Coordinates of C-alpha atoms and ligand atoms in Angstrom, one line a residue:
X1300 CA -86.4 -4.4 -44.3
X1301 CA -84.8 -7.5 -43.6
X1302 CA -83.8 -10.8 -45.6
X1303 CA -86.7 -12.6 -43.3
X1304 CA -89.4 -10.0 -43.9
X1305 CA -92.3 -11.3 -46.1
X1306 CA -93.2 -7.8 -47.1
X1307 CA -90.7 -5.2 -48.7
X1308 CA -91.1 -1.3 -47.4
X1309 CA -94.0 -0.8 -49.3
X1310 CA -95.9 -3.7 -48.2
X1311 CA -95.7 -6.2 -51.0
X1312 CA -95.5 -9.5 -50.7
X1313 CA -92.0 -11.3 -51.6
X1314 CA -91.6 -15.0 -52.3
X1315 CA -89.6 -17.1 -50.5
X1316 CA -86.6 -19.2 -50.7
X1317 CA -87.0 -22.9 -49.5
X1318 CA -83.5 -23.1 -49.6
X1319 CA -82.8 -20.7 -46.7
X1320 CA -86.3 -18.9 -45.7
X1321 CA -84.8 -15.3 -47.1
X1322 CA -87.8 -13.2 -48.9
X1323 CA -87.0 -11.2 -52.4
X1324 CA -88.9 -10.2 -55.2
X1325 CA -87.0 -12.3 -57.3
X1326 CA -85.2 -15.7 -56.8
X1327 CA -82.6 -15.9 -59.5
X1328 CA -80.0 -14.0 -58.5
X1329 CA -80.3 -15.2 -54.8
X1330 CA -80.4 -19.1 -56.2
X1331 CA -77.5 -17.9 -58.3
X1332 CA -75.1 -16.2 -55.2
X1333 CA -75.9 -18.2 -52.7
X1334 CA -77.0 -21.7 -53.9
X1335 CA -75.0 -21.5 -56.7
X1336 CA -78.2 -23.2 -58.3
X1337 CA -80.5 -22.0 -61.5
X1338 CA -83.3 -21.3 -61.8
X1339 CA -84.2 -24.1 -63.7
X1340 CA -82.7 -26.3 -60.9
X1341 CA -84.7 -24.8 -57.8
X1342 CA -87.7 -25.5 -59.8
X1343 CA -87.2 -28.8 -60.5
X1344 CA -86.1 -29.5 -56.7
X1345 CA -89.3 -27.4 -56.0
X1346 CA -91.8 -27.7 -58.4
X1347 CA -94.5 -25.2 -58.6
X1348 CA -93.1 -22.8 -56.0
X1349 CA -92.8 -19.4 -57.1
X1350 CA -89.5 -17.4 -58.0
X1351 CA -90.8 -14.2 -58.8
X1352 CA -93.5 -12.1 -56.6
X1353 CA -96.4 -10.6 -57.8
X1354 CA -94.3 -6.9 -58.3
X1355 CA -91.6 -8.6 -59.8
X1356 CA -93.9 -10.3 -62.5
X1357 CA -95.7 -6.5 -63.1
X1358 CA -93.1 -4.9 -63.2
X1359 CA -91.6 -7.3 -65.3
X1360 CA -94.6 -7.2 -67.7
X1361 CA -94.2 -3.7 -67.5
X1362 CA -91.1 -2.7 -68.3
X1363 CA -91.5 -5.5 -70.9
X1364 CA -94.5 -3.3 -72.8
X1365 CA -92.4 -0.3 -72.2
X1366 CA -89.5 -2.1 -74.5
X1367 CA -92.3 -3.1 -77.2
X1368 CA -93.4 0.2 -77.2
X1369 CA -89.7 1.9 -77.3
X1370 CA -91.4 4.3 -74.9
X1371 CA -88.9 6.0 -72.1
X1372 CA -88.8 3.3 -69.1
X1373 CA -90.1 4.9 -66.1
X1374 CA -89.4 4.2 -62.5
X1375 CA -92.5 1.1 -61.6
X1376 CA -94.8 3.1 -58.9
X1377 CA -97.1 1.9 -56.8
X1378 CA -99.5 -0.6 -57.7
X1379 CA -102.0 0.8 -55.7
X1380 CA -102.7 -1.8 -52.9
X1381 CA -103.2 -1.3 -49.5
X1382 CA -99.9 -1.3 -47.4
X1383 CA -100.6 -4.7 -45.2
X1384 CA -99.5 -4.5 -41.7
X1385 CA -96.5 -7.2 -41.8
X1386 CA -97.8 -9.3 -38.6
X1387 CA -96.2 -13.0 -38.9
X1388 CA -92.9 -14.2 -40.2
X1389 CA -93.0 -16.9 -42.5
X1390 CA -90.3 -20.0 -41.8
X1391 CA -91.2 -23.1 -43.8
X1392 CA -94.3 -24.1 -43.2
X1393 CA -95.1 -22.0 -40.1
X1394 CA -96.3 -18.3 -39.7
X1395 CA -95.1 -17.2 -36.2
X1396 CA -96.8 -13.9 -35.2
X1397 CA -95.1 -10.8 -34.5
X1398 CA -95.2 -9.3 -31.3
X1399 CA -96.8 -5.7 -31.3
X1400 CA -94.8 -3.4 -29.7
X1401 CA -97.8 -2.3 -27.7
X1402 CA -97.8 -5.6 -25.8
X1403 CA -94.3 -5.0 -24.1
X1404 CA -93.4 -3.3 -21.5
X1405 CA -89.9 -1.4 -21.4
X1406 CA -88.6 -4.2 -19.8
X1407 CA -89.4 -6.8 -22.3
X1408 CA -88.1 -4.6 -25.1
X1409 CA -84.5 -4.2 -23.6
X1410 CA -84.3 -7.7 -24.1
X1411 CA -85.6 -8.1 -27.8
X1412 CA -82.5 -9.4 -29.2
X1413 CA -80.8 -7.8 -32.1
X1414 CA -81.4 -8.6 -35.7
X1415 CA -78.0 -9.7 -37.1
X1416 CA -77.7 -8.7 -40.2
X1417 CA -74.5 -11.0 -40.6
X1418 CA -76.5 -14.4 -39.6
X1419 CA -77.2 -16.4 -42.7
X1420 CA -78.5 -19.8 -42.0
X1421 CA -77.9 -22.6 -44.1
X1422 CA -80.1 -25.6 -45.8
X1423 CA -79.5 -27.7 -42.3
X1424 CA -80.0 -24.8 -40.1
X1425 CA -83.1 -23.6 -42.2
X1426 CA -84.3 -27.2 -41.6
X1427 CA -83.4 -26.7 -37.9
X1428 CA -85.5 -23.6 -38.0
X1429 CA -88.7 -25.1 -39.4
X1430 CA -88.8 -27.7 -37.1
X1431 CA -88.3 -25.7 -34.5
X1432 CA -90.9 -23.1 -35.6
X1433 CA -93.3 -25.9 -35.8
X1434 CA -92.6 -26.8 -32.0
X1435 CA -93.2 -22.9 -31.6
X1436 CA -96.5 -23.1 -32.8
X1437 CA -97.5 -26.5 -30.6
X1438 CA -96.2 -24.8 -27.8
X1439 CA -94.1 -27.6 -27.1
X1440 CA -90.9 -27.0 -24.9
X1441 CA -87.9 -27.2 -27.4
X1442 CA -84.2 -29.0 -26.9
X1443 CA -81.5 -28.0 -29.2
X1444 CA -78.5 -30.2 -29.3
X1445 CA -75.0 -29.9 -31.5
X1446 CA -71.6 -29.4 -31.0
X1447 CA -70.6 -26.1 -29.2
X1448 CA -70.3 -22.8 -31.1
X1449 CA -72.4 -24.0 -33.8
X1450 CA -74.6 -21.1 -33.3
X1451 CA -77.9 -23.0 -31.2
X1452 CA -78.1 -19.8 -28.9
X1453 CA -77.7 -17.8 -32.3
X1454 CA -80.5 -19.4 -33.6
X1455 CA -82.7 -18.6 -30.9
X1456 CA -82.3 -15.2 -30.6
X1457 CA -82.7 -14.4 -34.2
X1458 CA -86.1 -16.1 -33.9
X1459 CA -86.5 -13.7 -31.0
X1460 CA -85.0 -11.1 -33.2
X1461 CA -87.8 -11.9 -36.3
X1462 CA -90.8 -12.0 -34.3
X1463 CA -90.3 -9.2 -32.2
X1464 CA -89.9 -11.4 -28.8
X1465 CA -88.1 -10.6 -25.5
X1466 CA -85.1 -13.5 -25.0
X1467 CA -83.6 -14.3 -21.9
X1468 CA -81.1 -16.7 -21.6
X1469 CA -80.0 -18.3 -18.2
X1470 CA -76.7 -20.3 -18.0
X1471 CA -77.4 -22.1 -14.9
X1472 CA -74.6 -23.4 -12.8
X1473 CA -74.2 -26.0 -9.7
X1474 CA -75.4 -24.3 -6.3
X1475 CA -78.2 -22.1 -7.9
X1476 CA -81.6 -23.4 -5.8
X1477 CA -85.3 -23.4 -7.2
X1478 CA -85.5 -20.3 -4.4
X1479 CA -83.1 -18.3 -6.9
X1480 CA -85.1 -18.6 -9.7
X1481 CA -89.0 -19.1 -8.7
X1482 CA -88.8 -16.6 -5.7
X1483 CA -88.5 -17.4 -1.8
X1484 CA -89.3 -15.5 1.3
X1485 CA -87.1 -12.6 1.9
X1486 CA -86.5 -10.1 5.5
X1487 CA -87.6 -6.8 4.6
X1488 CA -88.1 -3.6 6.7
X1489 CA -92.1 -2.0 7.0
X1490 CA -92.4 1.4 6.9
X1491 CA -92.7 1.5 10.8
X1492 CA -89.8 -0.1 10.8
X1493 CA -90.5 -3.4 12.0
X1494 CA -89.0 -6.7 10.1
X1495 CA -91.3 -8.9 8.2
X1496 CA -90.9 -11.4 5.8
X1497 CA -92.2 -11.4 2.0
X1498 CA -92.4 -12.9 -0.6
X1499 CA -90.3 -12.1 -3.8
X1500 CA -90.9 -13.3 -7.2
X1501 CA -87.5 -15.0 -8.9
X1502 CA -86.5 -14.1 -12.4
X1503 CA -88.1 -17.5 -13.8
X1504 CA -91.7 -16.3 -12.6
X1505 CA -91.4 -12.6 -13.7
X1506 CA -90.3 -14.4 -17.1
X1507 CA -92.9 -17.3 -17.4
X1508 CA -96.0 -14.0 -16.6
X1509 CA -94.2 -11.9 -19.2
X1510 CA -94.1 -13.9 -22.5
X1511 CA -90.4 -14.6 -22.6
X1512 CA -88.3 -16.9 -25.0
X1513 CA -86.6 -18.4 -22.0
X1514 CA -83.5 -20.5 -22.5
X1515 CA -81.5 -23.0 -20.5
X1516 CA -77.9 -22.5 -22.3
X1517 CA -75.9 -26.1 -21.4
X1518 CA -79.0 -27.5 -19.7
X1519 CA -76.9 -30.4 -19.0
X1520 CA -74.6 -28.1 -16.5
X1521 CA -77.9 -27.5 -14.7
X1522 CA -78.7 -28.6 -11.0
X1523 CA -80.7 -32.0 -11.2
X1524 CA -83.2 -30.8 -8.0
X1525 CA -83.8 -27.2 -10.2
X1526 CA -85.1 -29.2 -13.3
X1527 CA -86.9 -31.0 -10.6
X1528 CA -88.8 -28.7 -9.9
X1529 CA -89.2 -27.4 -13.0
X1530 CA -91.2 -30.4 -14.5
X1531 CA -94.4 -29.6 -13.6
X1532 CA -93.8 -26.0 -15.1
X1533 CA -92.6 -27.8 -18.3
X1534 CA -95.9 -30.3 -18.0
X1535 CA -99.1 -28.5 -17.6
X1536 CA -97.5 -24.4 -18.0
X1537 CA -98.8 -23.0 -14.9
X1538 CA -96.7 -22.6 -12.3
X1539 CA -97.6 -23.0 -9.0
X1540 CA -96.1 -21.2 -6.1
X1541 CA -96.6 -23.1 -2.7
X1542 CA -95.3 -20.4 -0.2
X1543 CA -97.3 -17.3 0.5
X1544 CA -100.3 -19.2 0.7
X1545 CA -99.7 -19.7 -2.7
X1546 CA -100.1 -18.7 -5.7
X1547 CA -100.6 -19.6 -9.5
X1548 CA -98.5 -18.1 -11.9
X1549 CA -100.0 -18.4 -15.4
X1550 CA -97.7 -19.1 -18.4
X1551 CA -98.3 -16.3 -20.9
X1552 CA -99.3 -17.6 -24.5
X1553 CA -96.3 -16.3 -26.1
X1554 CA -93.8 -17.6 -23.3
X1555 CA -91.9 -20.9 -24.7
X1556 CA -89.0 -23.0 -22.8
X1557 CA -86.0 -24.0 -24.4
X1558 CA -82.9 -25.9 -24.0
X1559 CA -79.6 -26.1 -25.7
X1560 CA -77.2 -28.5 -24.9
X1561 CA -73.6 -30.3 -26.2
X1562 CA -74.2 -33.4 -25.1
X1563 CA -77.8 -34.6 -26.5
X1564 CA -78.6 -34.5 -22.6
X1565 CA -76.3 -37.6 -21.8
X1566 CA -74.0 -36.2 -20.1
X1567 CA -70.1 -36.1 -21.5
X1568 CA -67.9 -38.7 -20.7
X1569 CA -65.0 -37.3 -23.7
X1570 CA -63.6 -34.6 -21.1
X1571 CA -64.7 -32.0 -23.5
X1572 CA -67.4 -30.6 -21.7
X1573 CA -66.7 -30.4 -18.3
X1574 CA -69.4 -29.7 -15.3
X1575 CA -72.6 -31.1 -17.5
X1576 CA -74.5 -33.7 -16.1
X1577 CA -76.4 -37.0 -17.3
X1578 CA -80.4 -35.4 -18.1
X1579 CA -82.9 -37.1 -16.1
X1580 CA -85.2 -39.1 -19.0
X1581 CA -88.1 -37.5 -17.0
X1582 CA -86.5 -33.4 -17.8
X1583 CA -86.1 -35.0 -21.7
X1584 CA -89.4 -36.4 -22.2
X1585 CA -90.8 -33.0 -21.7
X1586 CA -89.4 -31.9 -24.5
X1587 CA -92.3 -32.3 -27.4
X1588 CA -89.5 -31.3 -30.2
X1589 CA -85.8 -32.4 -29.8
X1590 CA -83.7 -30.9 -32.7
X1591 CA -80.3 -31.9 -33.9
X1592 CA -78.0 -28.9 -35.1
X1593 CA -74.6 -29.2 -36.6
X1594 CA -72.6 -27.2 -38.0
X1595 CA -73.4 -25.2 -41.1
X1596 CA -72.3 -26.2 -44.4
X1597 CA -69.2 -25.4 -46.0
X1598 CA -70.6 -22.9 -48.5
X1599 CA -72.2 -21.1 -46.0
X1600 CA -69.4 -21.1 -43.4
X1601 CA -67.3 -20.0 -45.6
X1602 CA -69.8 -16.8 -46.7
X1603 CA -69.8 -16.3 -42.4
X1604 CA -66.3 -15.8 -42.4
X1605 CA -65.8 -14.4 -45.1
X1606 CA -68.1 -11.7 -43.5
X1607 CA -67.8 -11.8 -39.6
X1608 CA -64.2 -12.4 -40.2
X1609 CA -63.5 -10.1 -42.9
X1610 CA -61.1 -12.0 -44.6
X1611 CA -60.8 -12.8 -48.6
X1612 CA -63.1 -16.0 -49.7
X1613 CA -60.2 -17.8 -50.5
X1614 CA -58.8 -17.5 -47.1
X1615 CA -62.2 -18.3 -45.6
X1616 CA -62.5 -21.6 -47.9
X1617 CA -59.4 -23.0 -47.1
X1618 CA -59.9 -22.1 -42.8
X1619 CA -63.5 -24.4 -43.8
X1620 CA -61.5 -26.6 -45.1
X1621 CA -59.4 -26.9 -42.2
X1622 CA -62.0 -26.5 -39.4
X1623 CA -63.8 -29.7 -41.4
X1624 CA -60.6 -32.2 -41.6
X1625 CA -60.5 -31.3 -37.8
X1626 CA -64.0 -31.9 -37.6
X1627 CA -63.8 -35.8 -39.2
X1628 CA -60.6 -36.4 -36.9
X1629 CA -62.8 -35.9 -34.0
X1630 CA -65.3 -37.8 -35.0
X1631 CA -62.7 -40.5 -36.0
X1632 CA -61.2 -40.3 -31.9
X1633 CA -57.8 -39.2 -34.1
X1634 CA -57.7 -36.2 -31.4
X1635 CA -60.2 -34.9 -29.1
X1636 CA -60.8 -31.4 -30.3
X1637 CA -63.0 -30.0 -32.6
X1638 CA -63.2 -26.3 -34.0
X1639 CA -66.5 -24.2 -34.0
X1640 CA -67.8 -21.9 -36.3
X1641 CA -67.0 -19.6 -33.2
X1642 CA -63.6 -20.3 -33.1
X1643 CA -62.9 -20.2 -36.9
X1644 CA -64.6 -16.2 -37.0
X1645 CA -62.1 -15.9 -34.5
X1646 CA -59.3 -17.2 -36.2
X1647 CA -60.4 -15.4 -39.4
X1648 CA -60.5 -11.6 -37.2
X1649 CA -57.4 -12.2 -35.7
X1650 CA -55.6 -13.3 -39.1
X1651 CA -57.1 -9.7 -40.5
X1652 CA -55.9 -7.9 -37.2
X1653 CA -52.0 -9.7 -37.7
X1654 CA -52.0 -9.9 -41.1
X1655 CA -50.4 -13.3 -40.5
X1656 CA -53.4 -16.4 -40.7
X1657 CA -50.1 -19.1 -38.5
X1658 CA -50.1 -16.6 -35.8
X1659 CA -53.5 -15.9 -35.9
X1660 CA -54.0 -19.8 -35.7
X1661 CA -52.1 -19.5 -32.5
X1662 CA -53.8 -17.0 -30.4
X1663 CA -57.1 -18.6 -31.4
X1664 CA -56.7 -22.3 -31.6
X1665 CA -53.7 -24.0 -31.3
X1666 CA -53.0 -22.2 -27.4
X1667 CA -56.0 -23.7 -26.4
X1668 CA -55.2 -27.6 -26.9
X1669 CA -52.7 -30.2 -25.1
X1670 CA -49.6 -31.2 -26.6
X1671 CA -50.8 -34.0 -29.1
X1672 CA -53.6 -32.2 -30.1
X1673 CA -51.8 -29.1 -30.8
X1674 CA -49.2 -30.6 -33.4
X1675 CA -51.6 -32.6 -35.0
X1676 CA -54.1 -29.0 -35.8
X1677 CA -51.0 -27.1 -36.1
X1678 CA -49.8 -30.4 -38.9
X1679 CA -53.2 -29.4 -41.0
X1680 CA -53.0 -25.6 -40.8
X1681 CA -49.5 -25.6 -42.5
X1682 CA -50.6 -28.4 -44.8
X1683 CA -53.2 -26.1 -46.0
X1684 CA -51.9 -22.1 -45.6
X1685 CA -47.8 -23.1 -45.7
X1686 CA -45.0 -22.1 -43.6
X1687 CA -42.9 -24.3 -40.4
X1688 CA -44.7 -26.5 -37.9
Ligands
LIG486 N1 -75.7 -19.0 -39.5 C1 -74.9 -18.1 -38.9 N2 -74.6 -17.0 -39.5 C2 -73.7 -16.1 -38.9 N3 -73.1 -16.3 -37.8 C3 -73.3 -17.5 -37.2 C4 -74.2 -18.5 -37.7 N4 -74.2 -19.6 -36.9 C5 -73.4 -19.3 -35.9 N5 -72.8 -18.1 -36.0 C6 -71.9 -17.4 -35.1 O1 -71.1 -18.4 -34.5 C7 -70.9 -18.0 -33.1 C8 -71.3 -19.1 -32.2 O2 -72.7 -19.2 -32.1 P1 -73.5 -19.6 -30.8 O3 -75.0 -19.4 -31.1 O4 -73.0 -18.9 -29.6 O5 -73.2 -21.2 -30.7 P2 -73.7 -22.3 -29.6 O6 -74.9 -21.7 -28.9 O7 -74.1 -23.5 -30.5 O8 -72.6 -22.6 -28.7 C9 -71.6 -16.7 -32.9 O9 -70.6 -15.7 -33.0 C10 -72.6 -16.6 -34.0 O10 -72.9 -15.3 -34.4
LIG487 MG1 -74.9 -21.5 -26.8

């Protein structure tokens, strides 16, 4: 059973955390670990949402009675209540259904991402989530924007991940045509032999039928005549196939469009992100929810490292610390690179694998950037973790 799950193995209902969406039994120690917040604070912040669950508060009243009555504290059993079937996941203010298996086919399963049990969004991301939850349930199409490695894709295939829904995710270069991806006319062979032509369905269509999660990664990097003709698919949801004496494809009601994206769909005139494109304002406006991601916060980047990395909190504070004065100098113009939470579970892997956080930094940073930018990282790493420049 997962952090996300409403319902524990049993069946019983959990509460959940407004801070991050996770589901326990009980709050406090949660609020405590990873909010570094009381009880008495979350309540106050929000008022009249629960911190305990129903089981909690039995078994609390329980064990309570079983102290009054200096009786021999037994193990809580079963309350009795029907085991639910757990059929929606609960982010905010949305309930997303769950996908029954029985719905997919084999291949819609092998692409049902992976639950990570490392992922641990933060307050903004949580945020992120709700809203984009919300555009879930309108069935709007859904643009992500925020600095690489910030963990958009992430996002997306954890939702994928909690509600039991086949992901696809297309990184779409220059030079890929609408025939790629809808389908085209292709020469084939009868069985007498003879050539003929037919028609063959792209990935796009097989996914649109199917009820995919389907992603444009860097939708910026995209060809202009491919979101083209993509518009009226975004519009009305069917998709309409002209050769073959066409054909209407109809959108399943779980499929949903989204895009990520570096450069809030304007294009990137900083060098940084080379090959994207400026986003026609028609491809934008048919996006119903446009979210803004950015990088989680400190505490909980450090708590990322400290896990996908596997090095010591301290180490993984001060790397935060570092990652975020880079971070401001970017934003100032005082260089032109940034560092993403990517880069820094890098940095943190390699500084376990060396023993030795400098080198580390060089294999997983500073190799990466010109001259300037180089001795001006390389300046704040050894302001921070010591040693020569
Ligand atoms: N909240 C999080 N918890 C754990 N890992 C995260 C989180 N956010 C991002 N990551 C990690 O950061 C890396 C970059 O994420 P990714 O989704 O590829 O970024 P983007 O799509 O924004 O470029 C991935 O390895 C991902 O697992
Ligand atoms: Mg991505």
């Amino acid at each position: 059973m997962g952090k996300f799950d409403i319902l524990d193995d049993k069946g019983r209902e959990k509460v959940q955390c407004k801070i991050c969406g996770c589901f326990y039994h009980r709050l406090e120690v949660h609020l405590k670990k990873r909010h570094k917040k009381t009880l008495a604070e979350y309540e106050s912040e929000f008022p009249g949402e629960p911190t305990m669950s129903k089981t909690a508060k039995r078994n609390a009243s329980k064990s309570a009675k079983n102290r009054k009555t200096n009786e021999q504290s037994s193990v809580p059993s079963s309350d009795g209540s029907s085991i639910e079937k757990k059929d929606v996941v609960v982010i905010g203010r949305v309930s997303i259904p769950i996908t029954k298996d029985e719905e997919l086919n084999e291949f819609d399963r092998s692409y049902i991402p992976k639950n990570d049990e490392l992922w641990m969004p933060g307050t903004k991301e949580y945020k992120s989530m709700e809203e984009i939850a919300v555009g879930i349930e309108d069935r709007d199409n859904i643009f992500i924007y925020g600095p690489h490695g910030s963990g958009k894709t992430t996002l997306i295939k954890q939702l994928g991940a909690l509600t039991n829904t086949p992901v696809f995710i297309f990184n779409i270069i220059e030079g890929v045509t609408p025939d790629d991806f809808i389908g085209s006319m292709n020469l084939s062979a009868n069985s007498d032999g003879n050539v003929i032509t037919e028609w063959k369905d792209g990935m796009f269509t097989h996914l649109w039928e199917r009820g995919f999660y389907i992603v444009f990664d860097e939708i910026t990097a995209s060809p202009a005549n491919l979101l083209m003709r993509l518009h009226s698919v975004l519009d009305g949801g069917d998709l309409c196939i002209f050769e073959n004496n066409g054909r209407i494809v109809k959108k399943h009601p779980r499929t949903r469009f989204f895009a990520t994206d570096n450069t809030n769909g304007r294009g990137d005139d900083t060098g940084m992100y080379v090959g994207t494109n400026l986003l026609n304002e028609a491809t934008l406006d048919r996006f119903g929810t446009v979210v803004e991601y950015t990088y989680t916060e400190p505490y909980n980047e450090k708590e990322i490292i400290t896990n996908k990395g596997g090095v010591t909190k301290h180490f993984a504070s001060k790397m935060v610390t570092v990652a975020n004065k880079i971070r401001e100098a970017y934003d100032k113009e005082e260089c032109y690179c940034t560092i993403s939470t990517r880069r820094l579970i890098d940095w943190a892997k390699k500084t376990k694998r060396f023993g030795d956080v400098r080198r580390a930094s060089e294999v997983t940073i500073l190799n990466k950037l010109n001259r300037g930018d180089k001795k001006f990282v390389s300046d704040i790493i050894q302001r921070h973790f010591g040693g020569t420049v």
